[in-house]
């Protein structure tokens, strides 16, 4: 790098996110000072007062590293992602939404029209007798007002620009971010494209005992008293541990809650949801001799909201990417 | 009117995952016995129906299939003992999820076809082609190539 200053530049950005990932960065507490010894903040809307113009003013690759959180929901998200990519030497997808679309990606089960109908008109707590909905362009005598438009679908960061590293999690646990910083500061980062977390699955880090018992009934965690030592799947509770990358020390199952899959699939797994169906198929009571169609129906009717269950964080990155409809015109951009 | 014209023109693209030991042999038998059946189905031979991953089926739809047939040995007859039971469970779960994705689960068909059932193979393809014709194009039917 032929840069004059020896001090590096770091940036952080939020796209379609809840703000939790920025809080997670701030949650590094004094470790953030280590980072600031080494680098100046070049742009960070959640914590500093830089403007887009400042960002646009940087040269190509002038920012050494950007932590990007949030999914790509609006035209603004996409535009800034492209600018940040150009200005950043290293781009890190930080957190589940940038990594896989995350919770905002679940909006891909509805069209934008449906979302607007629900949010601005049909929501029981919404009073909007004139049916006013936000417009991308509102013309007024005083001038035109513009808002960023929604993209057809929420995308993950790597679906719109090249990503160098991913720090997963909803939000990433502080230890993981610290590990990443340690690797960065020591100049020891793994090959580009890596997800900087564990290499196995959450089950490998989970202390519960998994006996691969047959599931003849599904339960939601709030409906049953959970045995703290037995694997949640053995208790009929869907736990995404078998198809989720390790690195969180199985924090949810250790707290008596099923893993929802926030670290995304392990290496080489393209679709976290279908992979879970494969795993689940080895333990559900379906179709064996002696089984009945009614039993099968009853079992599956106990499994509502399959998209929210199997694709809670990864819908945007999944093979379908969102809702599909018959008719062969579903080439979504 | 227009609708019936479109329907006449629609030739479904079907993918058939057939296990090597039974269903694929059944398909061969249908061929050597000169059974006639529609040419809509592209057969893919796998070692065992239990080898079929849920993502293979979803991938087939994403790449333009209008219907997917999964076929293995009859219950009790799997060459590897229980692969077909696994396929059965996978397909049941998959259909349940496909419905939530917004697809008609009848676009996936599970059928047991043995090596001696050439007739059944021909019949299955005939019926499945007809069923999918009635359902019309699948969600990504107009995808030209895999990107
Ligand atoms: S499925 Fe969940 S509860 Fe069971 S071992 Fe894996 S992570 Fe632990
Ligand atoms: S257990 Fe699962 S949902 Fe919980 S933090 Fe770990 S990966 Fe995320
Ligand atoms: S070998 Fe035919 S289903 Fe297993």
Short mmCIF file of C-alpha atoms and ligand atoms in Angstrom, two decimals:
data_model
loop_
_atom_site.label_atom_id
_atom_site.label_comp_id
_atom_site.label_asym_id
_atom_site.label_seq_id
_atom_site.Cartn_x
_atom_site.Cartn_y
_atom_site.Cartn_z
CA UNK A 1 0.00 0.00 0.00
CA UNK A 2 1.35 3.36 -0.99
CA UNK A 3 -0.38 5.37 1.68
CA UNK A 4 1.20 8.34 3.33
CA UNK A 5 -0.13 7.87 6.85
CA UNK A 6 1.00 4.83 8.72
CA UNK A 7 -2.23 4.65 10.67
CA UNK A 8 -4.89 2.46 9.13
CA UNK A 9 -8.50 3.36 8.44
CA UNK A 10 -11.50 1.31 9.54
CA UNK A 11 -15.18 1.80 8.85
CA UNK A 12 -18.48 0.25 9.83
CA UNK A 13 -21.84 0.43 8.12
CA UNK A 14 -25.39 -0.67 8.77
CA UNK A 15 -27.73 -1.60 5.96
CA UNK A 16 -31.03 -3.42 6.70
CA UNK A 17 -30.27 -4.24 10.31
CA UNK A 18 -31.59 -3.75 13.81
CA UNK A 19 -28.57 -1.94 15.20
CA UNK A 20 -27.54 -4.92 17.31
CA UNK A 21 -24.37 -5.50 15.34
CA UNK A 22 -23.20 -1.94 15.91
CA UNK A 23 -23.91 -2.44 19.60
CA UNK A 24 -21.89 -5.66 19.40
CA UNK A 25 -18.93 -3.70 17.98
CA UNK A 26 -19.25 -1.16 20.79
CA UNK A 27 -19.57 -4.11 23.16
CA UNK A 28 -15.89 -4.80 22.57
CA UNK A 29 -15.33 -2.19 25.28
CA UNK A 30 -11.64 -1.50 25.83
CA UNK A 31 -10.65 -3.84 23.02
CA UNK A 32 -11.97 -1.22 20.67
CA UNK A 33 -9.14 1.00 21.92
CA UNK A 34 -6.63 -1.53 20.61
CA UNK A 35 -8.27 -1.18 17.28
CA UNK A 36 -8.17 2.60 17.52
CA UNK A 37 -4.46 2.52 18.37
CA UNK A 38 -3.97 0.88 15.09
CA UNK A 39 -6.59 2.64 13.00
CA UNK A 40 -8.73 5.75 12.70
CA UNK A 41 -12.44 5.57 12.08
CA UNK A 42 -13.10 6.60 8.51
CA UNK A 43 -16.88 6.18 8.49
CA UNK A 44 -19.36 4.75 11.02
CA UNK A 45 -22.89 6.15 10.91
CA UNK A 46 -23.92 4.56 14.21
CA UNK A 47 -21.11 6.16 16.19
CA UNK A 48 -19.66 9.09 14.27
CA UNK A 49 -20.86 11.94 12.13
CA UNK A 50 -19.42 11.19 8.72
CA UNK A 51 -21.59 11.79 5.66
CA UNK A 52 -21.95 9.81 2.47
CA UNK A 53 -20.00 12.58 0.76
CA UNK A 54 -17.04 11.82 3.04
CA UNK A 55 -17.26 8.18 2.07
CA UNK A 56 -17.44 9.02 -1.60
CA UNK A 57 -14.37 11.22 -1.20
CA UNK A 58 -12.07 8.35 -0.30
CA UNK A 59 -9.86 6.79 -2.91
CA UNK A 60 -10.25 3.25 -4.08
CA UNK A 61 -9.15 0.86 -1.29
CA UNK A 62 -8.28 3.79 0.94
CA UNK A 63 -10.24 2.30 3.86
CA UNK A 64 -8.31 -0.70 5.12
CA UNK A 65 -11.25 -2.57 6.57
CA UNK A 66 -15.02 -2.17 6.76
CA UNK A 67 -17.38 -4.08 9.03
CA UNK A 68 -20.64 -4.19 7.12
CA UNK A 69 -23.77 -5.28 8.96
CA UNK A 70 -27.32 -5.66 7.68
CA UNK A 71 -28.94 -7.14 4.63
CA UNK A 72 -29.47 -5.42 1.28
CA UNK A 73 -33.07 -4.24 1.35
CA UNK A 74 -33.19 -0.80 -0.29
CA UNK A 75 -31.59 0.84 -3.29
CA UNK A 76 -29.61 2.91 -0.77
CA UNK A 77 -28.25 -0.23 0.94
CA UNK A 78 -27.09 -1.51 -2.39
CA UNK A 79 -25.55 1.73 -3.56
CA UNK A 80 -23.58 2.19 -0.33
CA UNK A 81 -22.49 -1.47 -0.39
CA UNK A 82 -21.04 -0.89 -3.85
CA UNK A 83 -19.28 2.31 -2.81
CA UNK A 84 -17.91 0.71 0.35
CA UNK A 85 -16.65 -2.24 -1.64
CA UNK A 86 -14.76 0.08 -3.92
CA UNK A 87 -13.27 2.11 -1.09
CA UNK A 88 -12.33 -0.83 1.16
CA UNK A 89 -9.32 -3.04 0.94
CA UNK A 90 -11.04 -5.65 3.10
CA UNK A 91 -14.79 -6.00 3.40
CA UNK A 92 -16.19 -8.00 6.30
CA UNK A 93 -19.79 -9.22 6.33
CA UNK A 94 -20.51 -8.75 10.01
CA UNK A 95 -23.46 -10.61 11.52
CA UNK A 96 -26.22 -12.83 10.17
CA UNK A 97 -27.96 -10.24 8.00
CA UNK A 98 -24.91 -9.27 5.97
CA UNK A 99 -23.87 -12.94 5.95
CA UNK A 100 -27.15 -14.52 4.90
CA UNK A 101 -29.90 -11.92 4.70
CA UNK A 102 -30.83 -12.65 8.30
CA UNK A 103 -34.22 -11.90 9.80
CA UNK A 104 -34.94 -9.13 7.25
CA UNK A 105 -34.54 -11.84 4.60
CA UNK A 106 -37.73 -13.49 5.86
CA UNK A 107 -39.52 -10.63 4.11
CA UNK A 108 -38.75 -12.56 0.93
CA UNK A 109 -41.81 -14.66 1.73
CA UNK A 110 -43.98 -11.65 0.83
CA UNK A 111 -44.10 -9.28 -2.11
CA UNK A 112 -43.36 -5.63 -1.46
CA UNK A 113 -47.04 -4.84 -2.10
CA UNK A 114 -48.06 -7.33 0.57
CA UNK A 115 -45.56 -5.86 3.02
CA UNK A 116 -46.89 -2.36 2.46
CA UNK A 117 -50.49 -3.55 2.80
CA UNK A 118 -49.71 -5.19 6.13
CA UNK A 119 -47.47 -2.56 7.63
CA UNK A 120 -49.26 0.61 6.54
CA UNK A 121 -52.88 -0.53 6.18
CA UNK A 122 -53.96 -3.82 7.70
CA UNK A 123 -51.93 -3.89 10.86
CA UNK A 124 -54.51 -3.91 13.70
CA UNK A 125 -52.71 -1.12 15.53
CA UNK A 126 -52.32 1.07 12.46
CA UNK A 127 -54.74 3.91 11.91
CA UNK A 128 -54.39 5.10 8.35
CA UNK A 129 -57.85 5.90 6.93
CA UNK A 130 -56.40 7.65 3.89
CA UNK A 131 -54.19 4.69 3.08
CA UNK A 132 -51.02 6.76 2.94
CA UNK A 133 -47.96 4.70 2.07
CA UNK A 134 -44.40 5.91 1.57
CA UNK A 135 -43.50 6.76 -2.00
CA UNK A 136 -40.13 6.81 -3.65
CA UNK A 137 -41.00 10.17 -5.11
CA UNK A 138 -43.35 12.77 -3.68
CA UNK A 139 -43.77 15.95 -5.68
CA UNK A 140 -44.34 19.13 -3.72
CA UNK A 141 -44.32 22.76 -4.69
CA UNK A 142 -41.27 23.25 -2.55
CA UNK A 143 -39.49 20.49 -4.41
CA UNK A 144 -39.39 16.72 -4.81
CA UNK A 145 -38.93 14.37 -1.90
CA UNK A 146 -37.12 11.11 -2.52
CA UNK A 147 -36.92 7.92 -0.49
CA UNK A 148 -34.85 4.87 -1.36
CA UNK A 149 -36.96 2.14 -2.98
CA UNK A 150 -37.24 -1.44 -1.80
CA UNK A 151 -35.46 -4.06 -3.89
CA UNK A 152 -37.60 -6.97 -5.07
CA UNK A 153 -35.84 -9.19 -2.57
CA UNK A 154 -33.57 -8.86 0.43
CA UNK A 155 -30.09 -10.09 -0.35
CA UNK A 156 -27.02 -10.89 1.63
CA UNK A 157 -23.94 -8.75 1.13
CA UNK A 158 -22.11 -11.43 -0.85
CA UNK A 159 -25.03 -11.58 -3.27
CA UNK A 160 -24.32 -8.02 -4.38
CA UNK A 161 -20.57 -7.46 -3.91
CA UNK A 162 -17.51 -9.55 -3.21
CA UNK A 163 -16.98 -10.19 0.49
CA UNK A 164 -13.52 -10.93 1.93
CA UNK A 165 -14.42 -12.25 5.39
CA UNK A 166 -17.50 -13.13 7.35
CA UNK A 167 -17.94 -12.85 11.09
CA UNK A 168 -21.26 -14.61 11.71
CA UNK A 169 -23.83 -14.40 14.49
CA UNK A 170 -26.93 -12.50 15.51
CA UNK A 171 -25.08 -10.53 16.67
CA UNK A 172 -21.54 -11.93 16.58
CA UNK A 173 -20.41 -12.74 20.12
CA UNK A 174 -17.66 -10.37 21.37
CA UNK A 175 -15.13 -13.22 21.64
CA UNK A 176 -15.53 -13.96 17.96
CA UNK A 177 -15.01 -10.34 16.97
CA UNK A 178 -11.98 -10.24 19.25
CA UNK A 179 -10.59 -13.36 17.61
CA UNK A 180 -11.04 -11.70 14.26
CA UNK A 181 -9.24 -8.57 15.44
CA UNK A 182 -6.41 -10.64 16.89
CA UNK A 183 -5.95 -12.40 13.57
CA UNK A 184 -6.10 -9.09 11.74
CA UNK A 185 -3.64 -7.29 14.01
CA UNK A 186 -1.25 -10.24 13.92
CA UNK A 187 -1.50 -10.34 10.14
CA UNK A 188 -2.73 -13.88 10.42
CA UNK A 189 -6.06 -13.82 8.65
CA UNK A 190 -7.17 -17.03 6.94
CA UNK A 191 -7.62 -17.15 3.16
CA UNK A 192 -10.08 -14.65 1.71
CA UNK A 193 -13.64 -15.88 1.57
CA UNK A 194 -13.38 -17.52 5.00
CA UNK A 195 -16.10 -17.45 7.60
CA UNK A 196 -14.14 -16.65 10.74
CA UNK A 197 -15.79 -18.98 13.26
CA UNK A 198 -15.71 -22.70 14.02
CA UNK A 199 -15.27 -25.41 11.41
CA UNK A 200 -17.74 -27.89 12.87
CA UNK A 201 -21.35 -27.67 13.95
CA UNK A 202 -23.05 -26.32 17.06
CA UNK A 203 -23.71 -29.92 18.13
CA UNK A 204 -19.95 -30.42 18.48
CA UNK A 205 -19.84 -27.66 21.08
CA UNK A 206 -23.08 -28.61 22.82
CA UNK A 207 -22.87 -30.49 26.10
CA UNK A 208 -26.28 -32.15 25.76
CA UNK A 209 -26.39 -35.82 25.04
CA UNK A 210 -27.80 -36.71 21.64
CA UNK A 211 -29.16 -40.24 21.39
CA UNK A 212 -30.84 -39.84 18.00
CA UNK A 213 -34.18 -40.80 19.43
CA UNK A 214 -37.12 -41.08 17.07
CA UNK A 215 -39.37 -38.03 17.04
CA UNK A 216 -43.05 -38.90 16.98
CA UNK A 217 -44.24 -35.48 18.07
CA UNK A 218 -42.81 -31.98 17.70
CA UNK A 219 -42.97 -29.50 20.55
CA UNK A 220 -42.33 -25.81 20.80
CA UNK A 221 -39.90 -24.94 23.56
CA UNK A 222 -42.48 -22.98 25.55
CA UNK A 223 -44.89 -25.93 25.63
CA UNK A 224 -42.78 -28.43 27.50
CA UNK A 225 -40.47 -28.68 30.43
CA UNK A 226 -37.06 -29.08 28.86
CA UNK A 227 -34.64 -31.64 30.24
CA UNK A 228 -31.37 -29.68 30.58
CA UNK A 229 -29.11 -32.66 29.82
CA UNK A 230 -30.85 -34.26 26.88
CA UNK A 231 -30.47 -33.09 23.29
CA UNK A 232 -33.39 -30.87 22.32
CA UNK A 233 -34.06 -32.85 19.15
CA UNK A 234 -34.42 -35.96 21.27
CA UNK A 235 -37.13 -34.05 23.10
CA UNK A 236 -38.98 -33.23 19.86
CA UNK A 237 -37.85 -29.60 19.78
CA UNK A 238 -36.38 -28.42 16.50
CA UNK A 239 -32.79 -27.39 17.11
CA UNK A 240 -30.73 -26.22 14.14
CA UNK A 241 -27.48 -27.25 15.84
CA UNK A 242 -26.70 -30.12 13.42
CA UNK A 243 -26.67 -27.78 10.41
CA UNK A 244 -25.19 -24.66 11.97
CA UNK A 245 -21.56 -23.63 12.04
CA UNK A 246 -19.84 -23.81 15.41
CA UNK A 247 -18.16 -20.90 17.13
CA UNK A 248 -20.77 -19.68 19.62
CA UNK A 249 -20.08 -22.39 22.20
CA UNK A 250 -23.64 -23.57 21.71
CA UNK A 251 -24.86 -20.60 23.67
CA UNK A 252 -28.56 -21.16 22.98
CA UNK A 253 -28.86 -24.89 23.82
CA UNK A 254 -26.68 -24.21 26.87
CA UNK A 255 -29.32 -21.67 27.91
CA UNK A 256 -32.11 -24.22 27.38
CA UNK A 257 -33.17 -22.81 24.03
CA UNK A 258 -32.90 -24.42 20.62
CA UNK A 259 -30.31 -23.15 18.17
CA UNK A 260 -32.03 -21.04 15.51
CA UNK A 261 -29.10 -21.24 13.11
CA UNK A 262 -27.68 -17.72 13.30
CA UNK A 263 -24.10 -18.77 12.39
CA UNK A 264 -25.31 -20.12 9.06
CA UNK A 265 -24.52 -23.50 7.56
CA UNK A 266 -21.14 -25.17 7.99
CA UNK A 267 -18.68 -25.31 5.09
CA UNK A 268 -19.85 -26.88 1.84
CA UNK A 269 -23.54 -26.73 2.79
CA UNK A 270 -25.39 -24.57 0.31
CA UNK A 271 -28.83 -24.50 1.90
CA UNK A 272 -29.21 -24.67 5.67
CA UNK A 273 -32.92 -25.49 5.53
CA UNK A 274 -32.75 -28.44 3.15
CA UNK A 275 -29.78 -29.76 5.10
CA UNK A 276 -31.89 -29.68 8.26
CA UNK A 277 -34.64 -31.59 6.48
CA UNK A 278 -32.08 -34.24 5.54
CA UNK A 279 -30.98 -34.51 9.17
CA UNK A 280 -34.48 -34.48 10.54
CA UNK A 281 -35.53 -37.18 8.10
CA UNK A 282 -33.25 -39.64 9.86
CA UNK A 283 -35.12 -39.26 13.14
CA UNK A 284 -38.79 -38.52 12.40
CA UNK A 285 -41.46 -41.17 12.68
CA UNK A 286 -42.71 -41.13 9.10
CA UNK A 287 -43.42 -43.83 6.59
CA UNK A 288 -41.96 -46.82 8.42
CA UNK A 289 -43.89 -50.04 8.24
CA UNK A 290 -46.60 -49.74 10.83
CA UNK A 291 -46.66 -45.96 10.42
CA UNK A 292 -49.84 -44.41 9.10
CA UNK A 293 -50.68 -41.54 6.83
CA UNK A 294 -52.74 -39.99 9.61
CA UNK A 295 -49.83 -40.26 12.02
CA UNK A 296 -47.65 -38.60 9.41
CA UNK A 297 -50.15 -35.79 8.94
CA UNK A 298 -50.48 -35.23 12.66
CA UNK A 299 -46.71 -35.13 13.07
CA UNK A 300 -46.28 -32.58 10.30
CA UNK A 301 -49.18 -30.43 11.43
CA UNK A 302 -47.15 -29.99 14.60
CA UNK A 303 -44.50 -28.37 12.50
CA UNK A 304 -45.88 -24.95 11.59
CA UNK A 305 -43.95 -22.06 10.03
CA UNK A 306 -41.32 -24.23 8.41
CA UNK A 307 -39.66 -21.27 6.70
CA UNK A 308 -39.27 -19.37 9.96
CA UNK A 309 -37.99 -22.55 11.57
CA UNK A 310 -35.54 -23.86 8.99
CA UNK A 311 -34.59 -20.57 7.33
CA UNK A 312 -34.80 -18.13 10.20
CA UNK A 313 -31.57 -16.41 9.15
CA UNK A 314 -30.64 -17.95 5.81
CA UNK A 315 -33.63 -17.52 3.52
CA UNK A 316 -31.98 -14.93 1.27
CA UNK A 317 -28.98 -17.22 0.75
CA UNK A 318 -31.09 -20.35 0.22
CA UNK A 319 -31.62 -22.03 -3.15
CA UNK A 320 -35.12 -20.57 -3.57
CA UNK A 321 -34.22 -17.31 -1.83
CA UNK A 322 -37.81 -16.65 -0.85
CA UNK A 323 -41.39 -17.38 -1.80
CA UNK A 324 -41.93 -19.11 -5.10
CA UNK A 325 -45.13 -19.28 -7.05
CA UNK A 326 -46.25 -21.60 -9.75
CA UNK A 327 -46.33 -20.22 -13.22
CA UNK A 328 -42.76 -20.03 -14.36
CA UNK A 329 -42.28 -16.30 -14.13
CA UNK A 330 -40.30 -16.18 -10.98
CA UNK A 331 -36.98 -14.84 -12.21
CA UNK A 332 -36.50 -12.58 -9.19
CA UNK A 333 -33.81 -9.96 -9.25
CA UNK B 1 -59.20 -19.42 -25.29
CA UNK B 2 -55.68 -18.14 -24.87
CA UNK B 3 -55.34 -20.29 -21.81
CA UNK B 4 -56.10 -23.46 -23.74
CA UNK B 5 -53.56 -22.51 -26.40
CA UNK B 6 -50.89 -22.05 -23.74
CA UNK B 7 -51.85 -25.32 -22.13
CA UNK B 8 -51.50 -27.18 -25.40
CA UNK B 9 -48.03 -25.81 -25.86
CA UNK B 10 -46.79 -26.51 -22.37
CA UNK B 11 -44.56 -29.56 -22.25
CA UNK B 12 -43.47 -30.11 -18.67
CA UNK B 13 -39.84 -30.69 -17.89
CA UNK B 14 -39.61 -33.52 -15.40
CA UNK B 15 -36.59 -34.80 -13.55
CA UNK B 16 -36.59 -38.37 -12.30
CA UNK B 17 -34.17 -39.48 -9.60
CA UNK B 18 -34.17 -43.26 -9.98
CA UNK B 19 -32.31 -45.74 -7.85
CA UNK B 20 -29.92 -47.91 -9.78
CA UNK B 21 -31.04 -51.28 -8.43
CA UNK B 22 -34.79 -51.08 -8.99
CA UNK B 23 -36.33 -48.05 -10.64
CA UNK B 24 -33.59 -47.34 -13.14
CA UNK B 25 -33.63 -51.02 -14.13
CA UNK B 26 -37.43 -50.71 -14.38
CA UNK B 27 -36.95 -47.78 -16.76
CA UNK B 28 -34.56 -49.87 -18.87
CA UNK B 29 -37.10 -52.67 -18.97
CA UNK B 30 -39.79 -50.26 -20.15
CA UNK B 31 -37.35 -49.35 -22.93
CA UNK B 32 -36.43 -52.85 -24.03
CA UNK B 33 -40.08 -53.91 -23.87
CA UNK B 34 -40.84 -50.99 -26.17
CA UNK B 35 -43.40 -49.45 -23.86
CA UNK B 36 -44.27 -46.00 -25.08
CA UNK B 37 -44.29 -43.13 -22.63
CA UNK B 38 -43.79 -39.36 -22.91
CA UNK B 39 -40.26 -38.08 -23.32
CA UNK B 40 -40.69 -35.34 -20.72
CA UNK B 41 -38.71 -37.02 -17.99
CA UNK B 42 -34.95 -36.71 -17.72
CA UNK B 43 -33.79 -39.71 -15.69
CA UNK B 44 -30.92 -39.37 -13.25
CA UNK B 45 -29.67 -42.63 -11.84
CA UNK B 46 -28.54 -42.60 -8.22
CA UNK B 47 -27.22 -45.50 -6.21
CA UNK B 48 -30.18 -45.58 -3.90
CA UNK B 49 -33.22 -43.37 -3.31
CA UNK B 50 -31.80 -42.73 0.16
CA UNK B 51 -28.95 -40.92 -1.55
CA UNK B 52 -31.28 -38.18 -2.78
CA UNK B 53 -30.73 -35.02 -0.86
CA UNK B 54 -33.62 -32.60 -0.34
CA UNK B 55 -31.48 -29.92 -1.95
CA UNK B 56 -31.21 -31.98 -5.15
CA UNK B 57 -34.96 -31.73 -5.58
CA UNK B 58 -35.11 -28.03 -4.71
CA UNK B 59 -32.16 -27.41 -7.05
CA UNK B 60 -33.99 -29.19 -9.85
CA UNK B 61 -36.96 -26.83 -9.44
CA UNK B 62 -34.67 -23.82 -9.18
CA UNK B 63 -33.06 -24.86 -12.46
CA UNK B 64 -36.38 -25.08 -14.25
CA UNK B 65 -38.02 -28.45 -13.55
CA UNK B 66 -41.82 -28.47 -13.44
CA UNK B 67 -42.01 -31.74 -11.57
CA UNK B 68 -39.64 -34.15 -9.83
CA UNK B 69 -40.07 -37.90 -9.52
CA UNK B 70 -38.26 -39.76 -6.78
CA UNK B 71 -38.33 -43.48 -7.27
CA UNK B 72 -36.78 -46.39 -5.45
CA UNK B 73 -37.22 -50.04 -4.60
CA UNK B 74 -40.41 -51.18 -2.90
CA UNK B 75 -40.49 -50.95 0.90
CA UNK B 76 -38.45 -53.82 2.29
CA UNK B 77 -36.54 -54.29 -0.99
CA UNK B 78 -33.91 -51.53 -0.88
CA UNK B 79 -30.54 -52.90 -1.90
CA UNK B 80 -29.08 -51.03 1.06
CA UNK B 81 -31.86 -52.15 3.43
CA UNK B 82 -33.55 -48.89 4.30
CA UNK B 83 -32.58 -46.11 1.87
CA UNK B 84 -36.11 -45.99 0.50
CA UNK B 85 -37.55 -45.38 3.98
CA UNK B 86 -35.17 -42.46 4.29
CA UNK B 87 -36.32 -41.14 0.91
CA UNK B 88 -39.91 -41.52 2.08
CA UNK B 89 -39.25 -39.40 5.17
CA UNK B 90 -37.28 -36.80 3.25
CA UNK B 91 -39.97 -36.43 0.62
CA UNK B 92 -42.70 -36.12 3.26
CA UNK B 93 -40.80 -33.32 5.01
CA UNK B 94 -39.89 -31.68 1.72
CA UNK B 95 -43.50 -31.59 0.50
CA UNK B 96 -44.55 -30.00 3.77
CA UNK B 97 -41.94 -27.25 3.33
CA UNK B 98 -42.60 -26.77 -0.41
CA UNK B 99 -46.17 -25.89 0.44
CA UNK B 100 -44.94 -23.16 2.79
CA UNK B 101 -42.66 -21.90 0.02
CA UNK B 102 -45.78 -21.42 -2.09
CA UNK B 103 -45.47 -24.44 -4.37
CA UNK B 104 -47.91 -27.21 -5.05
CA UNK B 105 -46.43 -30.25 -3.26
CA UNK B 106 -47.88 -32.51 -5.97
CA UNK B 107 -44.99 -31.41 -8.13
CA UNK B 108 -42.97 -33.99 -6.24
CA UNK B 109 -43.93 -37.63 -6.64
CA UNK B 110 -42.58 -40.58 -4.77
CA UNK B 111 -43.09 -44.00 -6.37
CA UNK B 112 -41.79 -47.50 -5.75
CA UNK B 113 -40.82 -49.22 -8.99
CA UNK B 114 -38.96 -52.53 -9.11
CA UNK B 115 -36.64 -53.84 -11.83
CA UNK B 116 -39.46 -56.00 -13.22
CA UNK B 117 -42.01 -53.21 -13.39
CA UNK B 118 -41.32 -51.69 -16.81
CA UNK B 119 -45.04 -51.19 -17.26
CA UNK B 120 -45.38 -49.37 -13.99
CA UNK B 121 -42.49 -47.09 -14.91
CA UNK B 122 -44.10 -46.18 -18.25
CA UNK B 123 -47.45 -45.68 -16.55
CA UNK B 124 -45.95 -43.49 -13.81
CA UNK B 125 -44.24 -41.20 -16.32
CA UNK B 126 -47.44 -40.99 -18.35
CA UNK B 127 -49.54 -40.06 -15.37
CA UNK B 128 -47.03 -37.69 -13.86
CA UNK B 129 -46.63 -35.85 -17.17
CA UNK B 130 -50.38 -35.48 -17.37
CA UNK B 131 -50.66 -34.26 -13.78
CA UNK B 132 -47.95 -31.65 -14.21
CA UNK B 133 -49.43 -30.54 -17.51
CA UNK B 134 -52.58 -29.80 -15.62
CA UNK B 135 -50.71 -27.93 -12.89
CA UNK B 136 -48.92 -25.83 -15.50
CA UNK B 137 -45.37 -24.45 -15.39
CA UNK B 138 -43.38 -24.70 -12.18
CA UNK B 139 -41.91 -21.73 -10.31
CA UNK B 140 -38.75 -21.41 -12.38
CA UNK B 141 -40.01 -23.05 -15.56
CA UNK B 142 -38.68 -20.29 -17.77
CA UNK B 143 -35.14 -20.32 -16.43
CA UNK B 144 -32.93 -20.79 -19.45
CA UNK B 145 -29.72 -21.96 -17.92
CA UNK B 146 -28.24 -22.32 -14.54
CA UNK B 147 -26.56 -19.07 -13.76
S1 LIG C 1 -29.33 -30.71 18.21
FE1 LIG C 1 -29.16 -28.90 19.52
S2 LIG C 1 -29.46 -29.67 21.61
FE2 LIG C 1 -29.01 -31.44 20.31
S3 LIG C 1 -26.79 -31.71 20.46
FE3 LIG C 1 -27.15 -30.42 18.67
S4 LIG C 1 -27.00 -28.32 19.44
FE4 LIG C 1 -27.24 -29.66 21.24
S1 LIG C 2 -26.74 -21.66 19.31
FE1 LIG C 2 -27.34 -21.24 17.19
S2 LIG C 2 -28.76 -19.46 17.29
FE2 LIG C 2 -27.64 -19.60 19.27
S3 LIG C 2 -25.86 -18.22 19.02
FE3 LIG C 2 -25.20 -20.31 18.44
S4 LIG C 2 -25.52 -20.41 16.20
FE4 LIG C 2 -26.70 -18.65 16.95
S1 LIG C 3 -31.36 -49.30 -3.74
FE1 LIG C 3 -33.33 -48.88 -4.52
S2 LIG C 3 -34.08 -47.61 -2.95
FE2 LIG C 3 -32.20 -48.18 -2.09
#
